[in-house]
mmCIF file of C-alpha atoms and ligand atoms in Angstrom:
data_model
loop_
_atom_site.group_PDB
_atom_site.id
_atom_site.type_symbol
_atom_site.label_atom_id
_atom_site.label_comp_id
_atom_site.label_asym_id
_atom_site.label_seq_id
_atom_site.Cartn_x
_atom_site.Cartn_y
_atom_site.Cartn_z
ATOM 1 C CA MET A 20 43.720 -17.569 -25.682
ATOM 2 C CA SER A 21 42.719 -19.920 -28.243
ATOM 3 C CA THR A 22 46.174 -22.292 -28.269
ATOM 4 C CA ALA A 23 48.300 -23.228 -25.321
ATOM 5 C CA ARG A 24 51.772 -22.638 -25.516
ATOM 6 C CA HIS A 25 54.739 -21.588 -23.105
ATOM 7 C CA TRP A 26 58.210 -19.658 -24.805
ATOM 8 C CA HIS A 27 56.229 -17.867 -26.527
ATOM 9 C CA THR A 28 56.259 -14.098 -26.580
ATOM 10 C CA ALA A 29 53.443 -10.826 -25.801
ATOM 11 C CA SER A 30 54.309 -7.691 -27.379
ATOM 12 C CA ILE A 31 52.115 -4.284 -26.957
ATOM 13 C CA LEU A 32 50.802 -2.772 -30.078
ATOM 14 C CA ALA A 33 50.625 0.532 -31.003
ATOM 15 C CA ASN A 34 46.659 0.379 -30.880
ATOM 16 C CA GLY A 35 47.325 -0.928 -27.458
ATOM 17 C CA SER A 36 46.606 -4.574 -27.357
ATOM 18 C CA VAL A 37 48.673 -7.512 -26.971
ATOM 19 C CA LEU A 38 50.180 -9.590 -30.438
ATOM 20 C CA VAL A 39 51.059 -13.441 -29.006
ATOM 21 C CA THR A 40 53.318 -15.312 -31.159
ATOM 22 C CA GLY A 41 54.846 -18.640 -32.077
ATOM 23 C CA GLY A 42 55.685 -21.226 -28.869
ATOM 24 C CA GLU A 43 56.008 -24.645 -28.129
ATOM 25 C CA THR A 44 52.490 -26.742 -27.937
ATOM 26 C CA SER A 45 51.166 -30.179 -26.948
ATOM 27 C CA SER A 46 51.670 -29.977 -30.427
ATOM 28 C CA GLY A 47 54.364 -29.243 -31.715
ATOM 29 C CA ILE A 48 56.124 -25.683 -32.353
ATOM 30 C CA VAL A 49 53.767 -23.395 -34.025
ATOM 31 C CA ASN A 50 52.982 -19.751 -36.043
ATOM 32 C CA SER A 51 50.195 -19.251 -34.771
ATOM 33 C CA VAL A 52 49.641 -15.314 -33.391
ATOM 34 C CA GLU A 53 46.666 -14.354 -31.622
ATOM 35 C CA SER A 54 46.489 -10.969 -30.176
ATOM 36 C CA TYR A 55 44.385 -9.314 -27.270
ATOM 37 C CA ASN A 56 42.351 -6.183 -27.098
ATOM 38 C CA PRO A 57 41.625 -4.547 -23.047
ATOM 39 C CA LEU A 58 39.124 -3.202 -24.041
ATOM 40 C CA THR A 59 36.165 -6.257 -24.925
ATOM 41 C CA GLY A 60 39.135 -8.764 -23.167
ATOM 42 C CA ILE A 61 38.815 -10.529 -26.267
ATOM 43 C CA TRP A 62 41.391 -12.309 -28.280
ATOM 44 C CA ALA A 63 41.598 -13.269 -32.320
ATOM 45 C CA THR A 64 43.994 -14.824 -33.491
ATOM 46 C CA THR A 65 45.052 -12.660 -36.819
ATOM 47 C CA GLY A 66 47.715 -14.757 -39.269
ATOM 48 C CA SER A 67 49.900 -16.641 -38.427
ATOM 49 C CA MET A 68 53.582 -16.411 -39.357
ATOM 50 C CA ASN A 69 56.033 -17.639 -41.901
ATOM 51 C CA VAL A 70 58.278 -20.219 -40.226
ATOM 52 C CA GLY A 71 57.270 -21.315 -36.597
ATOM 53 C CA ARG A 72 59.062 -20.320 -33.561
ATOM 54 C CA TYR A 73 59.741 -20.975 -30.444
ATOM 55 C CA LEU A 74 62.899 -19.177 -27.787
ATOM 56 C CA HIS A 75 62.550 -16.521 -30.300
ATOM 57 C CA THR A 76 62.629 -12.649 -29.267
ATOM 58 C CA ALA A 77 59.124 -9.804 -30.349
ATOM 59 C CA SER A 78 59.865 -6.214 -30.531
ATOM 60 C CA THR A 79 57.962 -3.572 -30.897
ATOM 61 C CA LEU A 80 59.366 -1.025 -33.915
ATOM 62 C CA ALA A 81 58.345 3.274 -33.315
ATOM 63 C CA ASN A 82 56.961 2.347 -37.205
ATOM 64 C CA GLY A 83 54.693 0.691 -34.748
ATOM 65 C CA LEU A 84 55.178 -2.973 -36.753
ATOM 66 C CA VAL A 85 56.733 -6.264 -34.671
ATOM 67 C CA LEU A 86 60.156 -7.389 -35.510
ATOM 68 C CA VAL A 87 60.974 -11.284 -34.213
ATOM 69 C CA THR A 88 63.745 -12.701 -34.305
ATOM 70 C CA GLY A 89 65.296 -15.385 -34.079
ATOM 71 C CA GLY A 90 64.251 -19.242 -32.573
ATOM 72 C CA TYR A 91 64.299 -22.868 -32.799
ATOM 73 C CA ASN A 92 61.947 -25.399 -33.570
ATOM 74 C CA SER A 93 63.098 -28.233 -32.469
ATOM 75 C CA THR A 94 65.100 -29.439 -35.303
ATOM 76 C CA SER A 95 66.888 -25.960 -36.908
ATOM 77 C CA TYR A 96 67.900 -22.925 -35.687
ATOM 78 C CA PHE A 97 66.685 -19.694 -37.056
ATOM 79 C CA ASN A 98 67.848 -16.459 -38.800
ATOM 80 C CA SER A 99 65.397 -15.292 -40.057
ATOM 81 C CA ALA A 100 64.011 -12.337 -39.074
ATOM 82 C CA GLU A 101 59.921 -11.877 -40.347
ATOM 83 C CA LEU A 102 57.578 -8.249 -38.692
ATOM 84 C CA TYR A 103 53.889 -7.828 -37.912
ATOM 85 C CA ASN A 104 51.889 -5.249 -39.447
ATOM 86 C CA PRO A 105 48.999 -4.824 -37.628
ATOM 87 C CA SER A 106 47.104 -2.603 -39.921
ATOM 88 C CA THR A 107 46.910 -5.756 -42.084
ATOM 89 C CA GLY A 108 47.467 -8.704 -39.579
ATOM 90 C CA ALA A 109 50.473 -9.703 -42.158
ATOM 91 C CA TRP A 110 53.686 -11.498 -41.608
ATOM 92 C CA THR A 111 56.760 -10.307 -44.369
ATOM 93 C CA MET A 112 60.410 -11.938 -43.585
ATOM 94 C CA THR A 113 62.696 -9.140 -43.981
ATOM 95 C CA GLY A 114 66.333 -9.424 -43.311
ATOM 96 C CA SER A 115 67.953 -11.810 -41.482
ATOM 97 C CA MET A 116 70.433 -12.100 -39.439
ATOM 98 C CA SER A 117 74.420 -12.846 -39.266
ATOM 99 C CA VAL A 118 73.863 -15.538 -37.114
ATOM 100 C CA ALA A 119 71.059 -18.663 -36.338
ATOM 101 C CA ARG A 120 70.502 -17.788 -32.352
ATOM 102 C CA TYR A 121 68.161 -18.583 -29.829
ATOM 103 C CA TYR A 122 68.213 -17.308 -25.350
ATOM 104 C CA HIS A 123 68.988 -14.257 -27.095
ATOM 105 C CA THR A 124 68.169 -10.950 -25.788
ATOM 106 C CA ALA A 125 65.968 -8.245 -28.392
ATOM 107 C CA SER A 126 66.143 -4.394 -26.505
ATOM 108 C CA THR A 127 64.960 -1.711 -29.094
ATOM 109 C CA LEU A 128 66.450 0.838 -28.314
ATOM 110 C CA THR A 129 66.079 5.084 -28.308
ATOM 111 C CA ASN A 130 66.654 5.732 -31.521
ATOM 112 C CA GLY A 131 64.711 2.623 -32.707
ATOM 113 C CA LEU A 132 66.701 0.087 -33.364
ATOM 114 C CA VAL A 133 66.840 -3.326 -32.164
ATOM 115 C CA LEU A 134 69.749 -4.365 -30.571
ATOM 116 C CA ILE A 135 70.215 -8.594 -30.879
ATOM 117 C CA THR A 136 72.037 -9.711 -28.334
ATOM 118 C CA GLY A 137 74.348 -13.327 -28.284
ATOM 119 C CA GLY A 138 72.146 -16.416 -28.108
ATOM 120 C CA GLN A 139 73.080 -20.336 -28.853
ATOM 121 C CA ASN A 140 72.993 -21.649 -31.668
ATOM 122 C CA SER A 141 73.341 -25.786 -32.891
ATOM 123 C CA ALA A 142 76.969 -26.293 -29.969
ATOM 124 C CA SER A 143 78.234 -22.878 -29.786
ATOM 125 C CA VAL A 144 76.668 -20.063 -27.780
ATOM 126 C CA LEU A 145 77.321 -16.988 -29.331
ATOM 127 C CA SER A 146 79.166 -13.660 -28.766
ATOM 128 C CA ASP A 147 78.306 -11.531 -31.473
ATOM 129 C CA ALA A 148 75.096 -9.231 -31.089
ATOM 130 C CA GLU A 149 73.468 -7.676 -34.588
ATOM 131 C CA LEU A 150 71.477 -4.005 -34.599
ATOM 132 C CA TYR A 151 68.214 -4.019 -36.567
ATOM 133 C CA HIS A 152 67.691 -0.926 -38.698
ATOM 134 C CA SER A 153 63.701 -0.739 -40.038
ATOM 135 C CA SER A 154 64.141 1.943 -42.491
ATOM 136 C CA THR A 155 66.153 -0.469 -44.661
ATOM 137 C CA GLY A 156 64.971 -4.045 -43.734
ATOM 138 C CA THR A 157 68.811 -4.821 -42.916
ATOM 139 C CA TRP A 158 71.312 -5.823 -39.766
ATOM 140 C CA SER A 159 74.932 -4.510 -39.322
ATOM 141 C CA THR A 160 77.195 -5.623 -36.262
ATOM 142 C CA ALA A 161 76.733 -4.576 -33.600
ATOM 143 C CA GLY A 162 80.667 -5.604 -32.025
ATOM 144 C CA ASN A 163 81.271 -8.931 -29.625
ATOM 145 C CA LEU A 164 79.848 -9.429 -25.723
ATOM 146 C CA SER A 165 83.519 -9.946 -24.316
ATOM 147 C CA VAL A 166 82.030 -13.151 -22.605
ATOM 148 C CA ALA A 167 79.310 -16.013 -25.155
ATOM 149 C CA ARG A 168 76.610 -16.364 -23.113
ATOM 150 C CA TYR A 169 72.690 -17.143 -23.473
ATOM 151 C CA LEU A 170 69.438 -17.162 -21.282
ATOM 152 C CA HIS A 171 71.183 -13.918 -19.403
ATOM 153 C CA ALA A 172 69.360 -11.054 -19.571
ATOM 154 C CA ALA A 173 69.056 -7.609 -20.960
ATOM 155 C CA ALA A 174 68.168 -4.428 -19.677
ATOM 156 C CA ILE A 175 68.439 -0.144 -21.214
ATOM 157 C CA LEU A 176 69.991 1.962 -18.791
ATOM 158 C CA ALA A 177 69.000 5.672 -18.771
ATOM 159 C CA ASN A 178 71.794 6.565 -20.837
ATOM 160 C CA GLY A 179 70.637 4.513 -23.886
ATOM 161 C CA SER A 180 72.962 2.280 -23.394
ATOM 162 C CA VAL A 181 72.310 -1.912 -23.078
ATOM 163 C CA LEU A 182 73.350 -3.450 -20.080
ATOM 164 C CA VAL A 183 73.961 -7.328 -20.251
ATOM 165 C CA THR A 184 74.161 -9.592 -17.289
ATOM 166 C CA GLY A 185 75.194 -13.561 -16.069
ATOM 167 C CA GLY A 186 73.535 -15.876 -18.165
ATOM 168 C CA LYS A 187 75.380 -19.281 -18.915
ATOM 169 C CA LYS A 188 78.608 -20.868 -20.603
ATOM 170 C CA ASP A 189 78.952 -24.962 -20.563
ATOM 171 C CA GLY A 190 78.285 -25.447 -17.261
ATOM 172 C CA ALA A 191 79.373 -22.158 -15.580
ATOM 173 C CA TYR A 192 75.896 -19.758 -14.545
ATOM 174 C CA LEU A 193 78.138 -15.861 -15.053
ATOM 175 C CA ASP A 194 78.436 -13.324 -13.541
ATOM 176 C CA SER A 195 80.430 -11.078 -15.891
ATOM 177 C CA THR A 196 78.141 -7.693 -16.756
ATOM 178 C CA GLU A 197 79.216 -5.562 -19.759
ATOM 179 C CA PHE A 198 77.350 -2.898 -21.407
ATOM 180 C CA CYS A 199 77.776 -1.791 -24.590
ATOM 181 C CA ASN A 200 77.344 1.801 -26.749
ATOM 182 C CA PRO A 201 74.395 1.002 -29.743
ATOM 183 C CA SER A 202 76.269 3.897 -31.613
ATOM 184 C CA THR A 203 79.543 2.578 -31.667
ATOM 185 C CA GLY A 204 79.963 -1.585 -30.790
ATOM 186 C CA ILE A 205 82.118 -1.600 -27.957
ATOM 187 C CA TRP A 206 81.178 -3.803 -25.445
ATOM 188 C CA THR A 207 83.076 -2.675 -21.363
ATOM 189 C CA ILE A 208 82.584 -4.781 -18.696
ATOM 190 C CA THR A 209 82.132 -3.411 -15.829
ATOM 191 C CA GLY A 210 81.057 -4.957 -12.159
ATOM 192 C CA SER A 211 80.592 -8.585 -12.237
ATOM 193 C CA MET A 212 77.541 -9.409 -9.949
ATOM 194 C CA ASN A 213 77.338 -11.056 -6.468
ATOM 195 C CA VAL A 214 75.750 -13.981 -7.458
ATOM 196 C CA GLY A 215 76.342 -15.972 -11.186
ATOM 197 C CA ARG A 216 72.338 -16.902 -12.648
ATOM 198 C CA TYR A 217 71.061 -17.565 -15.775
ATOM 199 C CA LEU A 218 67.114 -17.149 -16.444
ATOM 200 C CA HIS A 219 66.557 -14.691 -14.567
ATOM 201 C CA THR A 220 64.949 -11.135 -14.737
ATOM 202 C CA ALA A 221 66.772 -7.541 -15.210
ATOM 203 C CA SER A 222 64.617 -4.215 -14.939
ATOM 204 C CA THR A 223 65.627 -0.437 -15.264
ATOM 205 C CA LEU A 224 64.109 1.217 -12.509
ATOM 206 C CA VAL A 225 62.845 4.030 -12.668
ATOM 207 C CA ASN A 226 66.213 5.795 -10.913
ATOM 208 C CA GLY A 227 68.069 4.485 -13.005
ATOM 209 C CA LEU A 228 69.073 1.729 -11.106
ATOM 210 C CA VAL A 229 69.413 -1.180 -12.360
ATOM 211 C CA LEU A 230 67.465 -4.959 -10.105
ATOM 212 C CA VAL A 231 68.381 -8.436 -11.124
ATOM 213 C CA ALA A 232 65.632 -10.524 -9.039
ATOM 214 C CA GLY A 233 66.701 -15.066 -8.921
ATOM 215 C CA GLY A 234 66.912 -17.096 -11.694
ATOM 216 C CA GLN A 235 68.846 -20.335 -11.712
ATOM 217 C CA GLY A 236 72.786 -19.978 -9.470
ATOM 218 C CA ASN A 237 75.777 -22.347 -8.831
ATOM 219 C CA GLY A 238 73.693 -25.767 -8.565
ATOM 220 C CA THR A 239 70.360 -26.417 -8.084
ATOM 221 C CA SER A 240 70.403 -23.268 -6.244
ATOM 222 C CA TYR A 241 66.986 -21.282 -6.799
ATOM 223 C CA LEU A 242 67.655 -18.152 -6.035
ATOM 224 C CA ASN A 243 65.638 -15.795 -3.914
ATOM 225 C CA GLY A 244 68.334 -12.757 -3.564
ATOM 226 C CA ALA A 245 68.189 -9.929 -5.966
ATOM 227 C CA GLU A 246 70.486 -7.391 -6.776
ATOM 228 C CA LEU A 247 70.894 -3.369 -8.008
ATOM 229 C CA TYR A 248 73.603 -2.575 -10.446
ATOM 230 C CA ASN A 249 75.143 2.060 -10.030
ATOM 231 C CA PRO A 250 75.850 2.723 -13.563
ATOM 232 C CA SER A 251 77.411 5.346 -12.632
ATOM 233 C CA THR A 252 79.437 3.797 -9.636
ATOM 234 C CA GLY A 253 79.768 -0.260 -11.782
ATOM 235 C CA ALA A 254 78.969 -1.958 -8.337
ATOM 236 C CA TRP A 255 76.240 -4.707 -7.854
ATOM 237 C CA THR A 256 75.204 -4.501 -4.656
ATOM 238 C CA MET A 257 73.288 -6.826 -2.358
ATOM 239 C CA THR A 258 69.025 -5.623 -2.014
ATOM 240 C CA GLY A 259 65.729 -7.178 -0.392
ATOM 241 C CA ASN A 260 66.269 -11.269 -1.250
ATOM 242 C CA MET A 261 61.995 -12.157 -2.902
ATOM 243 C CA SER A 262 59.992 -13.885 -0.817
ATOM 244 C CA ILE A 263 60.532 -17.301 -2.552
ATOM 245 C CA GLY A 264 62.764 -18.399 -5.045
ATOM 246 C CA ARG A 265 61.688 -18.275 -8.465
ATOM 247 C CA TYR A 266 63.175 -18.405 -12.800
ATOM 248 C CA CYS A 267 61.709 -18.773 -15.906
ATOM 249 C CA HIS A 268 59.665 -15.907 -13.565
ATOM 250 C CA THR A 269 58.200 -12.708 -15.261
ATOM 251 C CA ALA A 270 58.935 -8.939 -13.708
ATOM 252 C CA SER A 271 57.203 -6.107 -14.547
ATOM 253 C CA THR A 272 57.679 -3.073 -13.889
ATOM 254 C CA LEU A 273 54.118 -0.601 -12.762
ATOM 255 C CA PRO A 274 53.525 2.645 -13.690
ATOM 256 C CA ASN A 275 53.822 3.613 -9.021
ATOM 257 C CA GLY A 276 57.438 2.954 -10.296
ATOM 258 C CA GLN A 277 57.735 -1.144 -8.138
ATOM 259 C CA VAL A 278 58.170 -3.823 -9.791
ATOM 260 C CA LEU A 279 56.230 -6.851 -10.063
ATOM 261 C CA VAL A 280 57.705 -10.587 -10.241
ATOM 262 C CA THR A 281 55.603 -13.092 -10.504
ATOM 263 C CA GLY A 282 55.609 -17.870 -11.107
ATOM 264 C CA GLY A 283 58.237 -19.554 -12.042
ATOM 265 C CA TYR A 284 59.669 -22.304 -10.771
ATOM 266 C CA ASN A 285 61.816 -24.028 -7.100
ATOM 267 C CA ASN A 286 61.024 -26.652 -6.672
ATOM 268 C CA GLY A 287 57.941 -26.703 -7.962
ATOM 269 C CA TYR A 288 55.863 -24.672 -9.906
ATOM 270 C CA LEU A 289 54.496 -20.555 -8.087
ATOM 271 C CA ASN A 290 51.292 -19.289 -8.277
ATOM 272 C CA SER A 291 53.123 -16.315 -5.991
ATOM 273 C CA ALA A 292 53.997 -12.953 -7.122
ATOM 274 C CA GLU A 293 55.665 -10.068 -5.150
ATOM 275 C CA LEU A 294 56.781 -6.265 -5.528
ATOM 276 C CA TYR A 295 59.343 -4.751 -4.785
ATOM 277 C CA ASN A 296 59.413 -0.695 -3.981
ATOM 278 C CA PRO A 297 63.022 0.649 -4.871
ATOM 279 C CA GLU A 298 61.925 4.053 -2.199
ATOM 280 C CA THR A 299 62.980 0.433 0.259
ATOM 281 C CA GLY A 300 64.345 -1.460 -0.948
ATOM 282 C CA THR A 301 62.458 -4.113 0.325
ATOM 283 C CA TRP A 302 59.446 -7.376 -0.935
ATOM 284 C CA THR A 303 56.386 -7.527 -0.228
ATOM 285 C CA LEU A 304 54.203 -10.702 -1.782
ATOM 286 C CA THR A 305 51.297 -9.986 -3.312
ATOM 287 C CA GLY A 306 47.673 -11.565 -4.907
ATOM 288 C CA SER A 307 48.635 -14.956 -6.551
ATOM 289 C CA MET A 308 47.936 -15.200 -9.582
ATOM 290 C CA ASP A 309 44.878 -18.577 -10.604
ATOM 291 C CA VAL A 310 47.458 -20.444 -11.672
ATOM 292 C CA ALA A 311 50.871 -21.023 -11.053
ATOM 293 C CA ARG A 312 53.089 -20.881 -13.781
ATOM 294 C CA ARG A 313 56.186 -21.488 -15.644
ATOM 295 C CA TYR A 314 57.742 -19.505 -19.056
ATOM 296 C CA HIS A 315 54.946 -17.738 -19.682
ATOM 297 C CA THR A 316 54.570 -13.695 -20.324
ATOM 298 C CA THR A 317 53.628 -10.740 -18.688
ATOM 299 C CA SER A 318 52.426 -7.020 -20.019
ATOM 300 C CA THR A 319 52.156 -3.480 -18.698
ATOM 301 C CA LEU A 320 48.884 -2.661 -20.603
ATOM 302 C CA ALA A 321 48.631 1.606 -20.994
ATOM 303 C CA ASN A 322 45.451 1.471 -17.885
ATOM 304 C CA GLY A 323 48.577 -0.115 -16.651
ATOM 305 C CA GLU A 324 47.371 -3.707 -15.374
ATOM 306 C CA ILE A 325 49.866 -6.646 -15.848
ATOM 307 C CA LEU A 326 48.780 -8.847 -18.665
ATOM 308 C CA VAL A 327 49.631 -12.079 -17.472
ATOM 309 C CA THR A 328 50.459 -15.201 -20.335
ATOM 310 C CA GLY A 329 50.387 -18.666 -21.433
ATOM 311 C CA GLY A 330 53.105 -20.500 -19.883
ATOM 312 C CA SER A 331 53.265 -24.191 -18.360
ATOM 313 C CA ASN A 332 53.172 -26.396 -15.096
ATOM 314 C CA SER A 333 52.269 -30.028 -14.406
ATOM 315 C CA GLY A 334 49.441 -30.681 -15.833
ATOM 316 C CA GLY A 335 50.802 -29.028 -19.052
ATOM 317 C CA TYR A 336 50.781 -25.786 -22.031
ATOM 318 C CA LEU A 337 48.464 -23.090 -20.601
ATOM 319 C CA ASN A 338 46.183 -20.818 -22.867
ATOM 320 C CA SER A 339 45.000 -19.332 -20.206
ATOM 321 C CA ALA A 340 45.262 -15.147 -19.458
ATOM 322 C CA GLU A 341 44.782 -12.870 -16.485
ATOM 323 C CA LEU A 342 44.945 -9.746 -14.497
ATOM 324 C CA TYR A 343 46.879 -8.838 -11.693
HETATM 325 C C1 LIG B 425 61.861 -26.916 -38.579
HETATM 326 O O1 LIG B 425 62.240 -25.928 -39.407
HETATM 327 C C2 LIG B 425 63.386 -26.325 -40.958
HETATM 328 C C3 LIG B 425 63.518 -24.914 -41.882
HETATM 329 O O2 LIG B 425 62.353 -24.167 -42.598
HETATM 330 C C4 LIG B 425 61.666 -27.037 -40.604
HETATM 331 O O3 LIG B 425 62.637 -28.184 -42.763
HETATM 332 C C5 LIG B 425 61.427 -28.789 -40.643
HETATM 333 O O4 LIG B 425 60.077 -28.826 -40.648
HETATM 334 C C6 LIG B 425 60.933 -27.788 -39.168
HETATM 335 N N1 LIG B 425 60.719 -28.362 -38.323
HETATM 336 C C7 LIG B 425 59.798 -28.418 -37.473
HETATM 337 C C8 LIG B 425 59.487 -29.788 -36.563
HETATM 338 O O5 LIG B 425 58.725 -28.383 -37.372
HETATM 339 C C1 LIG B 426 82.914 -12.462 -32.687
HETATM 340 O O1 LIG B 426 82.114 -13.300 -32.759
HETATM 341 C C2 LIG B 426 81.849 -13.942 -32.946
HETATM 342 C C3 LIG B 426 81.352 -15.615 -32.701
HETATM 343 O O2 LIG B 426 80.938 -15.507 -32.568
HETATM 344 C C4 LIG B 426 83.962 -13.988 -34.239
HETATM 345 O O3 LIG B 426 83.004 -14.756 -35.887
HETATM 346 C C5 LIG B 426 84.194 -13.081 -34.879
HETATM 347 O O4 LIG B 426 84.890 -13.339 -35.319
HETATM 348 C C6 LIG B 426 84.145 -11.745 -32.993
HETATM 349 N N1 LIG B 426 84.668 -10.809 -33.579
HETATM 350 C C7 LIG B 426 85.423 -10.132 -33.645
HETATM 351 C C8 LIG B 426 85.694 -8.545 -34.188
HETATM 352 O O5 LIG B 426 86.343 -10.841 -32.312
HETATM 353 C C1 LIG B 427 79.608 -23.805 -8.768
HETATM 354 O O1 LIG B 427 80.229 -24.769 -7.098
HETATM 355 C C2 LIG B 427 80.806 -24.875 -6.839
HETATM 356 C C3 LIG B 427 81.626 -25.636 -5.047
HETATM 357 O O2 LIG B 427 80.617 -24.020 -4.780
HETATM 358 C C4 LIG B 427 82.331 -24.739 -6.816
HETATM 359 O O3 LIG B 427 83.918 -25.425 -7.111
HETATM 360 C C5 LIG B 427 82.051 -24.582 -9.095
HETATM 361 O O4 LIG B 427 83.462 -23.465 -8.975
HETATM 362 C C6 LIG B 427 81.144 -23.043 -8.915
HETATM 363 N N1 LIG B 427 80.402 -23.248 -10.115
HETATM 364 C C7 LIG B 427 80.511 -22.197 -10.431
HETATM 365 C C8 LIG B 427 80.137 -21.783 -13.049
HETATM 366 O O5 LIG B 427 79.947 -20.791 -9.798
HETATM 367 C C1 LIG B 428 75.911 5.276 -19.820
HETATM 368 O O1 LIG B 428 77.080 4.538 -18.734
HETATM 369 C C2 LIG B 428 77.626 3.967 -18.897
HETATM 370 C C3 LIG B 428 77.815 3.732 -16.707
HETATM 371 O O2 LIG B 428 78.294 5.135 -15.997
HETATM 372 C C4 LIG B 428 79.021 4.683 -19.057
HETATM 373 O O3 LIG B 428 79.802 4.235 -18.905
HETATM 374 C C5 LIG B 428 78.672 5.166 -20.520
HETATM 375 O O4 LIG B 428 79.934 5.522 -21.315
HETATM 376 C C6 LIG B 428 77.543 5.748 -20.574
HETATM 377 N N1 LIG B 428 77.451 5.428 -22.563
HETATM 378 C C7 LIG B 428 77.327 6.606 -23.009
HETATM 379 C C8 LIG B 428 76.257 5.493 -24.233
HETATM 380 O O5 LIG B 428 76.673 7.883 -22.636
HETATM 381 C C1 LIG B 429 68.565 -13.387 1.080
HETATM 382 O O1 LIG B 429 69.001 -15.254 1.239
HETATM 383 C C2 LIG B 429 70.188 -15.677 1.148
HETATM 384 C C3 LIG B 429 69.799 -17.683 1.010
HETATM 385 O O2 LIG B 429 68.942 -17.183 0.140
HETATM 386 C C4 LIG B 429 70.608 -16.086 2.942
HETATM 387 O O3 LIG B 429 71.813 -16.351 2.941
HETATM 388 C C5 LIG B 429 70.555 -14.382 2.994
HETATM 389 O O4 LIG B 429 71.245 -14.272 5.118
HETATM 390 C C6 LIG B 429 68.890 -13.182 2.868
HETATM 391 N N1 LIG B 429 69.525 -11.945 2.846
HETATM 392 C C7 LIG B 429 68.441 -11.294 4.127
HETATM 393 C C8 LIG B 429 68.563 -9.358 3.614
HETATM 394 O O5 LIG B 429 67.656 -11.648 4.794
#
């Protein structure tokens, strides 16, 4: 990439390119945006966002535009949202959320709406959820979570409900989980995880179960544990442990149904990667990245390869990208 950055976003465009937005850099919080063409392996700078931001979200919409929401710039929290048009390379502001937030989640629903949950601003941890309607560029309320939370992880269940897991509130590491039926905005508390965690990952498996992996647990423990949520029973059960405890890592579902976890942090920056096999419930180490990193992104390309971008380690912000 031309800019070394972490806590940026990466989104797959309809043409297969990967769009990287914003993030924190050695010269502050940036609005710069660049895209990677997997066919040529070349990065190109494209239009800048109207607002420099990090800790924001980016979601590819059914109409091909990319919606960026919220975030922080070290002095202000944003409720603003903007849209990237891949055919012009330009950004335009769209409707603002009713609440400014960062450390929130964004899930693109099967009906094309985008559900934003929780997060944080100035002094408060947020419980509300909002839905973005791309047809009108406007937001509507999607009810309130039972538990306010940030640095949580969301996954879309097979029936279209959105499951929200863990996160942090004040000093607490949350084990609670809840799901929302986006068409009613009703949130329902479901089973609690065995372990409270934040900065973990949540991935919906092809068998319909949800895999939660790693994160930071109560105290200073970097979790190696993983657990599975069964939507038909609402229960969480521990599954195999990762070889290495980690948080601030990424998880990507591969075309073969396995889940690839990369990098992150425990007592040091990690370059290791491991694969979860849903059929055996076990993890195996796979090739390590060339560069140890956290606060990076991973994207599953159309050809099945995984693109890793940026992040940071003890040497600072990273502009390198690698393919798995
Ligand atoms: C953050 O955004 C606010 C509002 O747009 C702006 O006034 C401020 O200068 C920005 N701060 C930094 C550090 O960029
Ligand atoms: C939802 O939470 C917000 C604060 O995040 C609060 O202002 C609002 O009253 C709540 N709404 C309901 C319906 O509980
Ligand atoms: C964290 O662990 C301590 C010691 O085991 C316990 O007293 C405390 O209640 C736990 N806090 C949370 C939020 O789980
Ligand atoms: C989705 O599945 C959950 C768990 O089985 C269930 O409780 C919920 O009602 C379902 N939601 C919808 C929208 O069908
Ligand atoms: C998984 O790791 C935890 C410690 O993090 C340990 O207590 C537990 O016994 C491990 N489970 C298995 C099956 O190895």
